mmCIF file of C-alpha atoms and ligand atoms in Angstrom:
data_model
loop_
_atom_site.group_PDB
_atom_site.id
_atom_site.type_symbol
_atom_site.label_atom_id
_atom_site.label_comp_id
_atom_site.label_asym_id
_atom_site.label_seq_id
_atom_site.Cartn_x
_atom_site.Cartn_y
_atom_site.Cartn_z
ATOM 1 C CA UNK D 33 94.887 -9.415 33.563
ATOM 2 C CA UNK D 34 96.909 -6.594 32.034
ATOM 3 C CA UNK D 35 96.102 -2.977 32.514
ATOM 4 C CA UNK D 36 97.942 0.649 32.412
ATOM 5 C CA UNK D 37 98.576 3.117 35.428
ATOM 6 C CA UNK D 38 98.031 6.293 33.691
ATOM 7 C CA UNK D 39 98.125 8.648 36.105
ATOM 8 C CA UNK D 40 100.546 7.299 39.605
ATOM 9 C CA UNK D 41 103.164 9.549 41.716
ATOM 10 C CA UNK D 42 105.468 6.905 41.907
ATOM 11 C CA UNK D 43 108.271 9.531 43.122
ATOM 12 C CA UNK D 44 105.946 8.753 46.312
ATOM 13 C CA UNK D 45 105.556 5.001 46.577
ATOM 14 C CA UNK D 46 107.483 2.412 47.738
ATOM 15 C CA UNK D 47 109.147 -0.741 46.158
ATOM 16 C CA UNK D 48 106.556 -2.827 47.518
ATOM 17 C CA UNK D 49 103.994 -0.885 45.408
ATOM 18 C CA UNK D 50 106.209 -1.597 42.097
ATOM 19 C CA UNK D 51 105.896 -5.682 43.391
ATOM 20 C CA UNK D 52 102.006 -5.369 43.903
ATOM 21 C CA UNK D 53 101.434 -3.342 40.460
ATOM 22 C CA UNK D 54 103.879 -5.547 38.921
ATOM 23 C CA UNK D 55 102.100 -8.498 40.095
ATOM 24 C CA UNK D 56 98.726 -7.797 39.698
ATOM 25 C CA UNK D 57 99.804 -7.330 35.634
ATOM 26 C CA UNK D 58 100.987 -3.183 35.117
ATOM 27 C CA UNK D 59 102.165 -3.269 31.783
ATOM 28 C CA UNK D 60 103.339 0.472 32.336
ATOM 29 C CA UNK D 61 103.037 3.673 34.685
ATOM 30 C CA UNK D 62 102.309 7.033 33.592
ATOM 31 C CA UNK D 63 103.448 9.402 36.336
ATOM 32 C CA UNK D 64 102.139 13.439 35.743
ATOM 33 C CA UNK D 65 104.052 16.489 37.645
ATOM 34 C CA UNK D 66 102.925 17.151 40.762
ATOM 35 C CA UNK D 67 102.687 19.132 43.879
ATOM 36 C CA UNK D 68 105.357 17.600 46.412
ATOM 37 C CA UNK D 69 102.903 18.265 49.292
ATOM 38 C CA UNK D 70 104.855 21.018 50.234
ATOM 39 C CA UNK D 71 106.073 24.117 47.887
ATOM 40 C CA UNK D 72 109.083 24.035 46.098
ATOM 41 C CA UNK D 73 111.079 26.985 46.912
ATOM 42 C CA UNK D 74 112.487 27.845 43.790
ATOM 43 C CA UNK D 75 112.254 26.519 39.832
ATOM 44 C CA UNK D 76 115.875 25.104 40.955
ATOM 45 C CA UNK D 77 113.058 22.279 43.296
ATOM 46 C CA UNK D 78 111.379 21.498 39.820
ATOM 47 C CA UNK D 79 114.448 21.315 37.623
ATOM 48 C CA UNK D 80 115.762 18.465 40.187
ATOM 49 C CA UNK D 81 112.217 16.799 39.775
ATOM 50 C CA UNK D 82 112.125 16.924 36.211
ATOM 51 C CA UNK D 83 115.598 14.960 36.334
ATOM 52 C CA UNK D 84 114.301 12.750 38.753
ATOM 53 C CA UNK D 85 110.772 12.258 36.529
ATOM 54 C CA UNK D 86 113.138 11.815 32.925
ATOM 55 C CA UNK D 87 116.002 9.744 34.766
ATOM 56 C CA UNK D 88 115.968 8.688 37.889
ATOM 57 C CA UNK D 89 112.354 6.966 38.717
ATOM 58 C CA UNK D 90 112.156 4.739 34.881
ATOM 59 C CA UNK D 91 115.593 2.781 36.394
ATOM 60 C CA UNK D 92 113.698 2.582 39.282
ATOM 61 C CA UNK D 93 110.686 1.354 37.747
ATOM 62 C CA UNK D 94 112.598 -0.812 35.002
ATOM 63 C CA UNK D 95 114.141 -2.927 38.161
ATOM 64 C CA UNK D 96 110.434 -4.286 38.218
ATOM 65 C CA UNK D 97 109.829 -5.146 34.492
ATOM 66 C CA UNK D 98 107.577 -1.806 34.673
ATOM 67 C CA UNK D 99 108.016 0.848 31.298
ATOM 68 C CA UNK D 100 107.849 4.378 33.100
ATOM 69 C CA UNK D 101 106.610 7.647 31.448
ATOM 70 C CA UNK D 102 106.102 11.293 32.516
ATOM 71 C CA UNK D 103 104.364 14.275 32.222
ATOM 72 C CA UNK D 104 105.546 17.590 33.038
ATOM 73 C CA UNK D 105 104.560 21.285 34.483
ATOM 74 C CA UNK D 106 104.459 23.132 37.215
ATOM 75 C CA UNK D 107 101.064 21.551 39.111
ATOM 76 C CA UNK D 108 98.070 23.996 39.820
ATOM 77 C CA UNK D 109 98.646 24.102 43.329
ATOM 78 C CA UNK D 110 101.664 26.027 42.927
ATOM 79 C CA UNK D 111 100.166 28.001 40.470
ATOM 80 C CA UNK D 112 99.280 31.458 42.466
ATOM 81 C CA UNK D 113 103.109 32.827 41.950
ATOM 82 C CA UNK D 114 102.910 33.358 38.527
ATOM 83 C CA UNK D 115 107.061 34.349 38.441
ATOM 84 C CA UNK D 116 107.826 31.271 39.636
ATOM 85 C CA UNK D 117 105.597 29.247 37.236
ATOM 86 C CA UNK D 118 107.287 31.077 34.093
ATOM 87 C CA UNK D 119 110.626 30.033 35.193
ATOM 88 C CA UNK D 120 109.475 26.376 35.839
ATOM 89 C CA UNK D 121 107.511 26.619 32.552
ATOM 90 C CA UNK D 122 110.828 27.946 30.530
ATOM 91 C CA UNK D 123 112.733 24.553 31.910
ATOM 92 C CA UNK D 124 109.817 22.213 30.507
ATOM 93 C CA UNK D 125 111.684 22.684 26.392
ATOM 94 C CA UNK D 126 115.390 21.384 28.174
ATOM 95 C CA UNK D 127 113.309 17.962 29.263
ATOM 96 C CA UNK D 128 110.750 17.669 26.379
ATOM 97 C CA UNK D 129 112.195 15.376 24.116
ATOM 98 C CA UNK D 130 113.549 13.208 26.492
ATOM 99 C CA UNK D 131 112.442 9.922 25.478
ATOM 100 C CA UNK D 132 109.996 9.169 28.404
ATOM 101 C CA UNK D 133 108.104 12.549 28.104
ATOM 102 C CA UNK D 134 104.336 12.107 27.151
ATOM 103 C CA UNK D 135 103.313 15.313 27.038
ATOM 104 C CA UNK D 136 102.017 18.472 29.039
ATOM 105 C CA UNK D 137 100.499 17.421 32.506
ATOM 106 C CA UNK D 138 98.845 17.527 35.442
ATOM 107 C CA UNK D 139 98.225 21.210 34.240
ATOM 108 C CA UNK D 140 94.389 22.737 35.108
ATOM 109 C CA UNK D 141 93.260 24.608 38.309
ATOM 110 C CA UNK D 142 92.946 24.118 41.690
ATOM 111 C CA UNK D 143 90.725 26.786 43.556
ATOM 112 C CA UNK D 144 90.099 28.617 40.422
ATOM 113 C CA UNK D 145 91.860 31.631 40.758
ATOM 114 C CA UNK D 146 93.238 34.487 38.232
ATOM 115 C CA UNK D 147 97.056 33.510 38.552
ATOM 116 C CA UNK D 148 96.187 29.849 38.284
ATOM 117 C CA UNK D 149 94.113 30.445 35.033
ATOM 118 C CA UNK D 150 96.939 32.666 33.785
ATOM 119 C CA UNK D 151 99.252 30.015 33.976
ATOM 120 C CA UNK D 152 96.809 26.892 32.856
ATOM 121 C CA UNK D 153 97.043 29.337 29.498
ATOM 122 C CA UNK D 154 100.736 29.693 29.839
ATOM 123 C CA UNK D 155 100.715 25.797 30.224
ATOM 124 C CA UNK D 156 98.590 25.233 27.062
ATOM 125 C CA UNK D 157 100.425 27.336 25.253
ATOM 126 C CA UNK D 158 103.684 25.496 25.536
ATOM 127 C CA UNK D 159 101.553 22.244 24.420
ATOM 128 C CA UNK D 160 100.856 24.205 21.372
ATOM 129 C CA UNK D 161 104.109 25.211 20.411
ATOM 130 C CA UNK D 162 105.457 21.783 21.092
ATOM 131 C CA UNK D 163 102.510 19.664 19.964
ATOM 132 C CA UNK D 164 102.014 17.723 22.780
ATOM 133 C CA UNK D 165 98.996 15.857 24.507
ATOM 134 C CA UNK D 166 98.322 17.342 27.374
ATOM 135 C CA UNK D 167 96.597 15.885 30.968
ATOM 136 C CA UNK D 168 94.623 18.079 32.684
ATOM 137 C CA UNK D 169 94.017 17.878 36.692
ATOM 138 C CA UNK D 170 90.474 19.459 37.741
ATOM 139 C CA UNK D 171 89.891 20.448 41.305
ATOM 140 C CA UNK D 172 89.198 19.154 43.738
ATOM 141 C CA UNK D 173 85.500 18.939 46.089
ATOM 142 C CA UNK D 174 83.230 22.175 45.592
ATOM 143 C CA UNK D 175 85.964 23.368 43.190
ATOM 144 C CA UNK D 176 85.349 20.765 40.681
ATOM 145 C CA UNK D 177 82.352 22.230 38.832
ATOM 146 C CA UNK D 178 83.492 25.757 38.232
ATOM 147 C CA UNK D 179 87.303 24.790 37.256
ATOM 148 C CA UNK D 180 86.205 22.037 34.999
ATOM 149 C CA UNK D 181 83.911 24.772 33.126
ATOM 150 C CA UNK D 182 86.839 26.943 32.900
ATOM 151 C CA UNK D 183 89.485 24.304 32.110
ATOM 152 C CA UNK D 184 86.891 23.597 29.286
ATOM 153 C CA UNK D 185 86.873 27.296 27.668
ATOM 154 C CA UNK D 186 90.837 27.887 28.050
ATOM 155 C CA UNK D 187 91.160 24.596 26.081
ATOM 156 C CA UNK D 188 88.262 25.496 23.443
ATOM 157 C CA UNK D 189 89.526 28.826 23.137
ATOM 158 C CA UNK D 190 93.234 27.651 21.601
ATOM 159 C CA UNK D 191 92.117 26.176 18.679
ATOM 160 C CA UNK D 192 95.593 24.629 17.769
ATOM 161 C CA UNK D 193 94.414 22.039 20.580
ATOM 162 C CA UNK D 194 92.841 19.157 19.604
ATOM 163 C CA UNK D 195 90.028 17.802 22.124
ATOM 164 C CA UNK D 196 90.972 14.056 21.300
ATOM 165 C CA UNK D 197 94.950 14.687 22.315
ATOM 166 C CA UNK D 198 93.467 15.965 26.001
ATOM 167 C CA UNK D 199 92.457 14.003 28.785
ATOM 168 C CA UNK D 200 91.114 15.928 31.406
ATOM 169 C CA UNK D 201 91.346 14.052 34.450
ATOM 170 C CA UNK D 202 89.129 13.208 38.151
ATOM 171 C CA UNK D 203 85.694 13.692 36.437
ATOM 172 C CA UNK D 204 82.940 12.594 38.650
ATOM 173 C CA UNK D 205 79.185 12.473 37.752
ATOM 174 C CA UNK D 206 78.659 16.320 37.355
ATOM 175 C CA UNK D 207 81.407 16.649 35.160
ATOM 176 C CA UNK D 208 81.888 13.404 32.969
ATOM 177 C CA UNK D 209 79.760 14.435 30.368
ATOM 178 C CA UNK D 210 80.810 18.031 30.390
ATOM 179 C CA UNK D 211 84.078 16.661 29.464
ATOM 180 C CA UNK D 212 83.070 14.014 26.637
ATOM 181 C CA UNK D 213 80.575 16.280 25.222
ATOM 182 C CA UNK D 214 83.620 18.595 24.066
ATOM 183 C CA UNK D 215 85.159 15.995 22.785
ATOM 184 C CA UNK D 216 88.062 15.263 25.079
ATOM 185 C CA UNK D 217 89.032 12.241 27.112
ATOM 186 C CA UNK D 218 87.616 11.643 30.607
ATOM 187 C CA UNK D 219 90.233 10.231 33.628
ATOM 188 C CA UNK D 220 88.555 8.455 36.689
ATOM 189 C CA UNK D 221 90.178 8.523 39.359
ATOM 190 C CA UNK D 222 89.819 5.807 42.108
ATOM 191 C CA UNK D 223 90.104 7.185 45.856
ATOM 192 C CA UNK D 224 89.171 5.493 48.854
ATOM 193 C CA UNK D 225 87.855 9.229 50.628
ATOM 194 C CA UNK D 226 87.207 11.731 47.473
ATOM 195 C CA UNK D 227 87.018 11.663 43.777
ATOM 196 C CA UNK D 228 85.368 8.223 43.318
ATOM 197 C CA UNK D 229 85.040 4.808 44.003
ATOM 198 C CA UNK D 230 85.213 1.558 42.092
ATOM 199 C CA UNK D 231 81.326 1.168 42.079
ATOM 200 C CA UNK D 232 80.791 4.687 40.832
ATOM 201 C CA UNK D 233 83.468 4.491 37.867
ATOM 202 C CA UNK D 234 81.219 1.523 36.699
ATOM 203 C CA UNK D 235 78.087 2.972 37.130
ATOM 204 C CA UNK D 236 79.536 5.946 35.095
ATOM 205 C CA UNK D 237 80.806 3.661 33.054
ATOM 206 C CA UNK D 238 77.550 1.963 32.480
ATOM 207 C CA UNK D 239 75.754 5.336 31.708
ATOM 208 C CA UNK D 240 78.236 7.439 30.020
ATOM 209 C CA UNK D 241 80.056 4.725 27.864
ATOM 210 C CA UNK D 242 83.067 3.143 27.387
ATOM 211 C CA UNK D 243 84.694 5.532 24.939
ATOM 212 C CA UNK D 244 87.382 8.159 25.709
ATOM 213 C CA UNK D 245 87.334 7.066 29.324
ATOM 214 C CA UNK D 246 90.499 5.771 31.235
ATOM 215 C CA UNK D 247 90.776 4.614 35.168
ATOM 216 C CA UNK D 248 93.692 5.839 37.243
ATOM 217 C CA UNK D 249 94.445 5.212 40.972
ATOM 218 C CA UNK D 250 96.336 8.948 41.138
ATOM 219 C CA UNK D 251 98.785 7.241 44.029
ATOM 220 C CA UNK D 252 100.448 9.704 45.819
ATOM 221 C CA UNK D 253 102.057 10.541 48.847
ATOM 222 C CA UNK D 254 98.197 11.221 50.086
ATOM 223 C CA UNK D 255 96.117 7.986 51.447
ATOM 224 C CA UNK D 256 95.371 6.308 47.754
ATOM 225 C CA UNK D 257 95.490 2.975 46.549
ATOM 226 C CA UNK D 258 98.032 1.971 44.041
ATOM 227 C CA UNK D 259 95.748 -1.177 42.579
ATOM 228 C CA UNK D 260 92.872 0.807 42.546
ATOM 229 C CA UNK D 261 92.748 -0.070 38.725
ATOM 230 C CA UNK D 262 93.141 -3.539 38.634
ATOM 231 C CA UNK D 263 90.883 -4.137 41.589
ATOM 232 C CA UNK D 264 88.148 -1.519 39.839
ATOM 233 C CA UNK D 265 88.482 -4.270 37.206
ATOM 234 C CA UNK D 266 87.688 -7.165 39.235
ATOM 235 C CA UNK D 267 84.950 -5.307 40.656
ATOM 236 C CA UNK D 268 83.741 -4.889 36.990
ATOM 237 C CA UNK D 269 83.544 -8.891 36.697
ATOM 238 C CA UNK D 270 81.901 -9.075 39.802
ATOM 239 C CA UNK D 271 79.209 -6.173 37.993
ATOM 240 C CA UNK D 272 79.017 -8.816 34.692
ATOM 241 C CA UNK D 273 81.445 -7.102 32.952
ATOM 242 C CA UNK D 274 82.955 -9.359 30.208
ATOM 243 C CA UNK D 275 86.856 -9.924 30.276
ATOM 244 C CA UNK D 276 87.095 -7.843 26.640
ATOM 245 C CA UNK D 277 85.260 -5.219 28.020
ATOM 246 C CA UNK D 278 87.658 -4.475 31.356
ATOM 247 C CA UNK D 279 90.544 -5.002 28.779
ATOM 248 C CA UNK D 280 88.814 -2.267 26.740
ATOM 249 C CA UNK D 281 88.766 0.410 29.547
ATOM 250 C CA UNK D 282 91.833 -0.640 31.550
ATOM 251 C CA UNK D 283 94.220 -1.551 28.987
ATOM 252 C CA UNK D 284 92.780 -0.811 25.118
ATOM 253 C CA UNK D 285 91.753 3.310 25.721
ATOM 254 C CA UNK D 286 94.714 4.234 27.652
ATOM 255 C CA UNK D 287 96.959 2.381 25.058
ATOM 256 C CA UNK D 288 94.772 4.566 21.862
ATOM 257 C CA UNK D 289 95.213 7.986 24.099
ATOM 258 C CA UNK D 290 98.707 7.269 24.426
ATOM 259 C CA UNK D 291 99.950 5.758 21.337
ATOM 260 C CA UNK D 292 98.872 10.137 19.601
ATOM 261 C CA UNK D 293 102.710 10.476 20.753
ATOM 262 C CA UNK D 294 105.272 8.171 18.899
ATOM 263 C CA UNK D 295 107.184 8.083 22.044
ATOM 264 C CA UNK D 296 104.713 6.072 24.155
ATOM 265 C CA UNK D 297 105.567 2.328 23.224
ATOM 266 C CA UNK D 298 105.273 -0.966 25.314
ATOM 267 C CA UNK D 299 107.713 -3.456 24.318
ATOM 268 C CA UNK L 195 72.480 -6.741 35.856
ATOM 269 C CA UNK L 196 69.210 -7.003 37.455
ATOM 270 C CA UNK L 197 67.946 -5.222 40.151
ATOM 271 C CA UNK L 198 67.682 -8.103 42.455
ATOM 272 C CA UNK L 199 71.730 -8.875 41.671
ATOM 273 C CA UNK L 200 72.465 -5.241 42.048
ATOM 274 C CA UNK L 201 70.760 -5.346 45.706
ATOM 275 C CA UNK L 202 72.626 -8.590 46.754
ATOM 276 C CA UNK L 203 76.143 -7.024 45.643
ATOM 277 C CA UNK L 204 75.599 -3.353 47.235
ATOM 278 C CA UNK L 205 72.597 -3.411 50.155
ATOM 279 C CA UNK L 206 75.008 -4.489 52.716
ATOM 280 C CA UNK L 207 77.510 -2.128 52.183
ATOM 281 C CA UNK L 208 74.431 0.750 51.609
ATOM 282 C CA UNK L 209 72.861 -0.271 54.468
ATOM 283 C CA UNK L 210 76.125 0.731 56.680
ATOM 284 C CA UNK L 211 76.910 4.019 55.222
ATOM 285 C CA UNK L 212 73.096 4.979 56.048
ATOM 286 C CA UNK L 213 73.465 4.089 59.514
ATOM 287 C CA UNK L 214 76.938 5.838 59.381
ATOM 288 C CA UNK L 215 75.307 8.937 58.155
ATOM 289 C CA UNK L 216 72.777 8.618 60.949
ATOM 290 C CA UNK L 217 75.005 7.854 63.485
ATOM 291 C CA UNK L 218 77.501 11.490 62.140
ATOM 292 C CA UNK L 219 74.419 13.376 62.042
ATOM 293 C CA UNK L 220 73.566 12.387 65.472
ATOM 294 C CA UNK L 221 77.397 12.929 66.889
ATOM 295 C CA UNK L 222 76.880 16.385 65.500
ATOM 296 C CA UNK L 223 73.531 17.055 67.018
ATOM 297 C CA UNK L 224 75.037 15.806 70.827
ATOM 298 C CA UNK L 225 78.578 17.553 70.493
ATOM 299 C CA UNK L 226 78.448 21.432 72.011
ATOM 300 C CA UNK L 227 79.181 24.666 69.752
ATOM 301 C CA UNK L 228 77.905 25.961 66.599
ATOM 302 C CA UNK L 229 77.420 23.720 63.228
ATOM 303 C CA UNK L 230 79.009 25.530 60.085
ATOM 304 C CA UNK L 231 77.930 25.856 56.397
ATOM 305 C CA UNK L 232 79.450 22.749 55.959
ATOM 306 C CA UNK L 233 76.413 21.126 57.797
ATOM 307 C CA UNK L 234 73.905 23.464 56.060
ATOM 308 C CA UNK L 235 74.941 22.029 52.809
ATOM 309 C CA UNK L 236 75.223 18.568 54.207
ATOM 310 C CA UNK L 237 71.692 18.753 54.745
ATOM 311 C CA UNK L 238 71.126 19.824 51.008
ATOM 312 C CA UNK L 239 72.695 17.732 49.847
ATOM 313 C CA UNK L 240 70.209 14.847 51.473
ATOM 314 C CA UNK L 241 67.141 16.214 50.352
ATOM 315 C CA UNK L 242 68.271 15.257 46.420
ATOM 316 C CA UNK L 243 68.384 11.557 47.912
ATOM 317 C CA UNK L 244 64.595 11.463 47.707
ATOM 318 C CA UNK L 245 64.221 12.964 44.426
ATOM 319 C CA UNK L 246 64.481 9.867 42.128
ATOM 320 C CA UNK L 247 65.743 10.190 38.669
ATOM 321 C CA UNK L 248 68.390 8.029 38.087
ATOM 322 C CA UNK L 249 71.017 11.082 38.967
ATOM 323 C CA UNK L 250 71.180 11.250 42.348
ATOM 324 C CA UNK L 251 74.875 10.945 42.681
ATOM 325 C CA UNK L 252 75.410 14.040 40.339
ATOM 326 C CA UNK L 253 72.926 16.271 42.485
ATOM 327 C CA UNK L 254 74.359 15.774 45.325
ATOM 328 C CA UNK L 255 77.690 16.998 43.680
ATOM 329 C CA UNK L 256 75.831 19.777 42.181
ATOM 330 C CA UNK L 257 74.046 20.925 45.282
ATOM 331 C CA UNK L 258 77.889 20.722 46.758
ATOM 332 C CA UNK L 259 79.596 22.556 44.338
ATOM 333 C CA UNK L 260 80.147 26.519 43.599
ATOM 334 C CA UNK L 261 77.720 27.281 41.069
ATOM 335 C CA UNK L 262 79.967 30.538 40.289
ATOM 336 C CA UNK L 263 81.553 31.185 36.996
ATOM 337 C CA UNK L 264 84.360 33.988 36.984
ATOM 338 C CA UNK L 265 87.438 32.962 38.806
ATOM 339 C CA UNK L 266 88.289 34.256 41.899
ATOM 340 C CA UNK L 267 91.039 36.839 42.534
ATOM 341 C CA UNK L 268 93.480 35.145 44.123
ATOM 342 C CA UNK L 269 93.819 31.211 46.291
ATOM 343 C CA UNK L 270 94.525 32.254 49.671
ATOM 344 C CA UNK L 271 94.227 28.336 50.245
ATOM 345 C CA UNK L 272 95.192 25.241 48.526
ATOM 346 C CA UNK L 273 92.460 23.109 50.325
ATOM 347 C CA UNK L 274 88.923 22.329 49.374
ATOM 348 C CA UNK L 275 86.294 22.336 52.509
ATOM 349 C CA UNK L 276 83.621 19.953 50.284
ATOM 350 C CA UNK L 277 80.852 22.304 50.370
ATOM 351 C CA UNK L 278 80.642 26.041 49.105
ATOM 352 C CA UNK L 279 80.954 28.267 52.082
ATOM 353 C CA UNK L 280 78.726 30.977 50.536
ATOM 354 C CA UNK L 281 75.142 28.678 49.814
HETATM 355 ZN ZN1 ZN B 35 97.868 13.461 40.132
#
């Protein structure tokens, strides 16, 4: 089996997790800007984590025949100080075009708030400028709903940003076709508590298609699993599944979403 | 997959999580104090178990989530509680 980690917070994971994904046949890892678990106290925090994203984790990764690649922001979660987002926001253009960067990401909202739309709009505005993709984090629980609608609108109401360069991430099945229906990507994430689980990606899978849909296992410092993916695909053989079709969704669509930026290549 | 295969892959592990909902709801019931919304909602969310139409799953997350649409004025929290506080 071969498959892609699109979305893993391998800052947070051990070397025994680059053995396993290694192992189980990760032919990359995609890993997004995120919230430490704690707040960073100033943008001086971020500009050592964008180092660490653009430098410092890919030779960690490459030790384990595993390509590395980034996204960068400032995550919603540290969103509400707005002063502090537009100074980590003016230090995304430095890191950009470092050769690992895939675009904008995990931008969105967390519980919805003013500040935290302000700077999802701030976010998307640098994507514009820069023409990047961008990966979009929705909230979490009771949240989802409502910041999923409003991700939706800030992202419709740019028009330099192009649905099918988006992928708006943890969609569950009140929000999935929200999502494909404007014409951007969909991100599953696998959790063993929240979000969803290997059974319900399929299902959704099953009803709402195979197109514009990727699987993630979003492994973090938090309890997640970090071969959610490639276990969701065995799961998907045990469902019937044929072998080109798990290659499709776990491999094939995060390889098209990717390859829109020239710098995403697997050797 | 047919219904029959679908049942031998997924009643065991169904079967559980029912009794593990009984078993919460009845740990609940016994324990002293108040319930919260959190409960209230809990209960909602049930009810769209014996509604059949194929979408269960997606109205139970419906009947959990803020149906709201203006954004709030500021996050005085970064956590999530699962259920909207004000149904
Ligand atoms: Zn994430």
């Amino acid at each position: 089996m071969r498959y892609i980690e699109p979305h893993g917070h391998m800052v947070s994971r051990t070397t025994d997790d680059y053995v396993d994904m290694a192992t189980a046949g990760c032919a990359c890892v995609c890993e997004p800007a995120f919230w430490a678990g704690f707040d960073r106290s100033s943008a001086d925090g971020f500009y050592d984590y964008f180092c660490q994203l653009t430098e410092h984790e890919p030779k960690r990764a490459a030790k384990f025949g595993i390509p590395h690649f980034c996204w960068l922001c400032i995550n919603p979660k540290e969103s509400e100080d707005v002063k502090l987002a537009q100074d980590v926001i003016s230090l995304i253009p430095k890191f950009i075009n470092r050769p690992n960067v895939l675009g904008i990401g995990e931008i969105g909202l967390n519980k919805n708030s003013r500040n935290e739309l302000k700077v999802l709009e701030m976010h998307i505005e640098v994507a514009a400028q820069h023409d990047q993709l961008v990966l979009v984090h929705t909230p979490h629980l009771e949240d989802k709903l409502k910041g999923t609608r409003l991700i939706i609108d800030a992202l419709k109401g740019d028009k330099r940003i192009r649905p099918e360069r988006v992928i708006i991430d943890h969609v569950e099945e009140h929000t999935i076709q929200l999502v494909l229906d404007a014409g951007f990507w969909a991100g599953m994430t696998l959790y063993p508590e929240s979000k969803c689980t290997p059974a319900r990606a399929i299902d959704m899978l099953e009803v709402y298609g195979n197109e514009r849909i990727w699987m993630n296992s979003a492994c973090d410092w938090g309890v997640s699993v970090p071969l959610a993916v490639p276990r969701t695909a065995l799961e998907m053989k045990r469902r019937g599944h044929t072998a080109e079709l798990v290659d499709k969704v776990v491999y094939q669509n995060p390889l098209k979403f990717l390859s829109q930026t020239e710098k995403f290549k697997l050797g | 997959m047919t219904r029959q295969k679908l049942l031998d892959l997924y009643f065991m592990e169904a079967r559980a999580k029912v009794i593990d909902l009984a078993a919460f709801m009845d740990r609940i019931e016994r324990a002293p104090g108040e319930e919260d919304f959190r409960m209230r909602a809990f209960r909602d969310a049930l009810k769209e178990l014996e509604r059949g139409n194929a979408d269960r799953a997606k109205r139970v997350l419906l009947s959990l989530s803020d149906p709201t649409d203006k954004p709030i004025p500021a996050a005085t929290t970064k956590a999530a509680s699962g259920a909207w506080p004000e149904k």
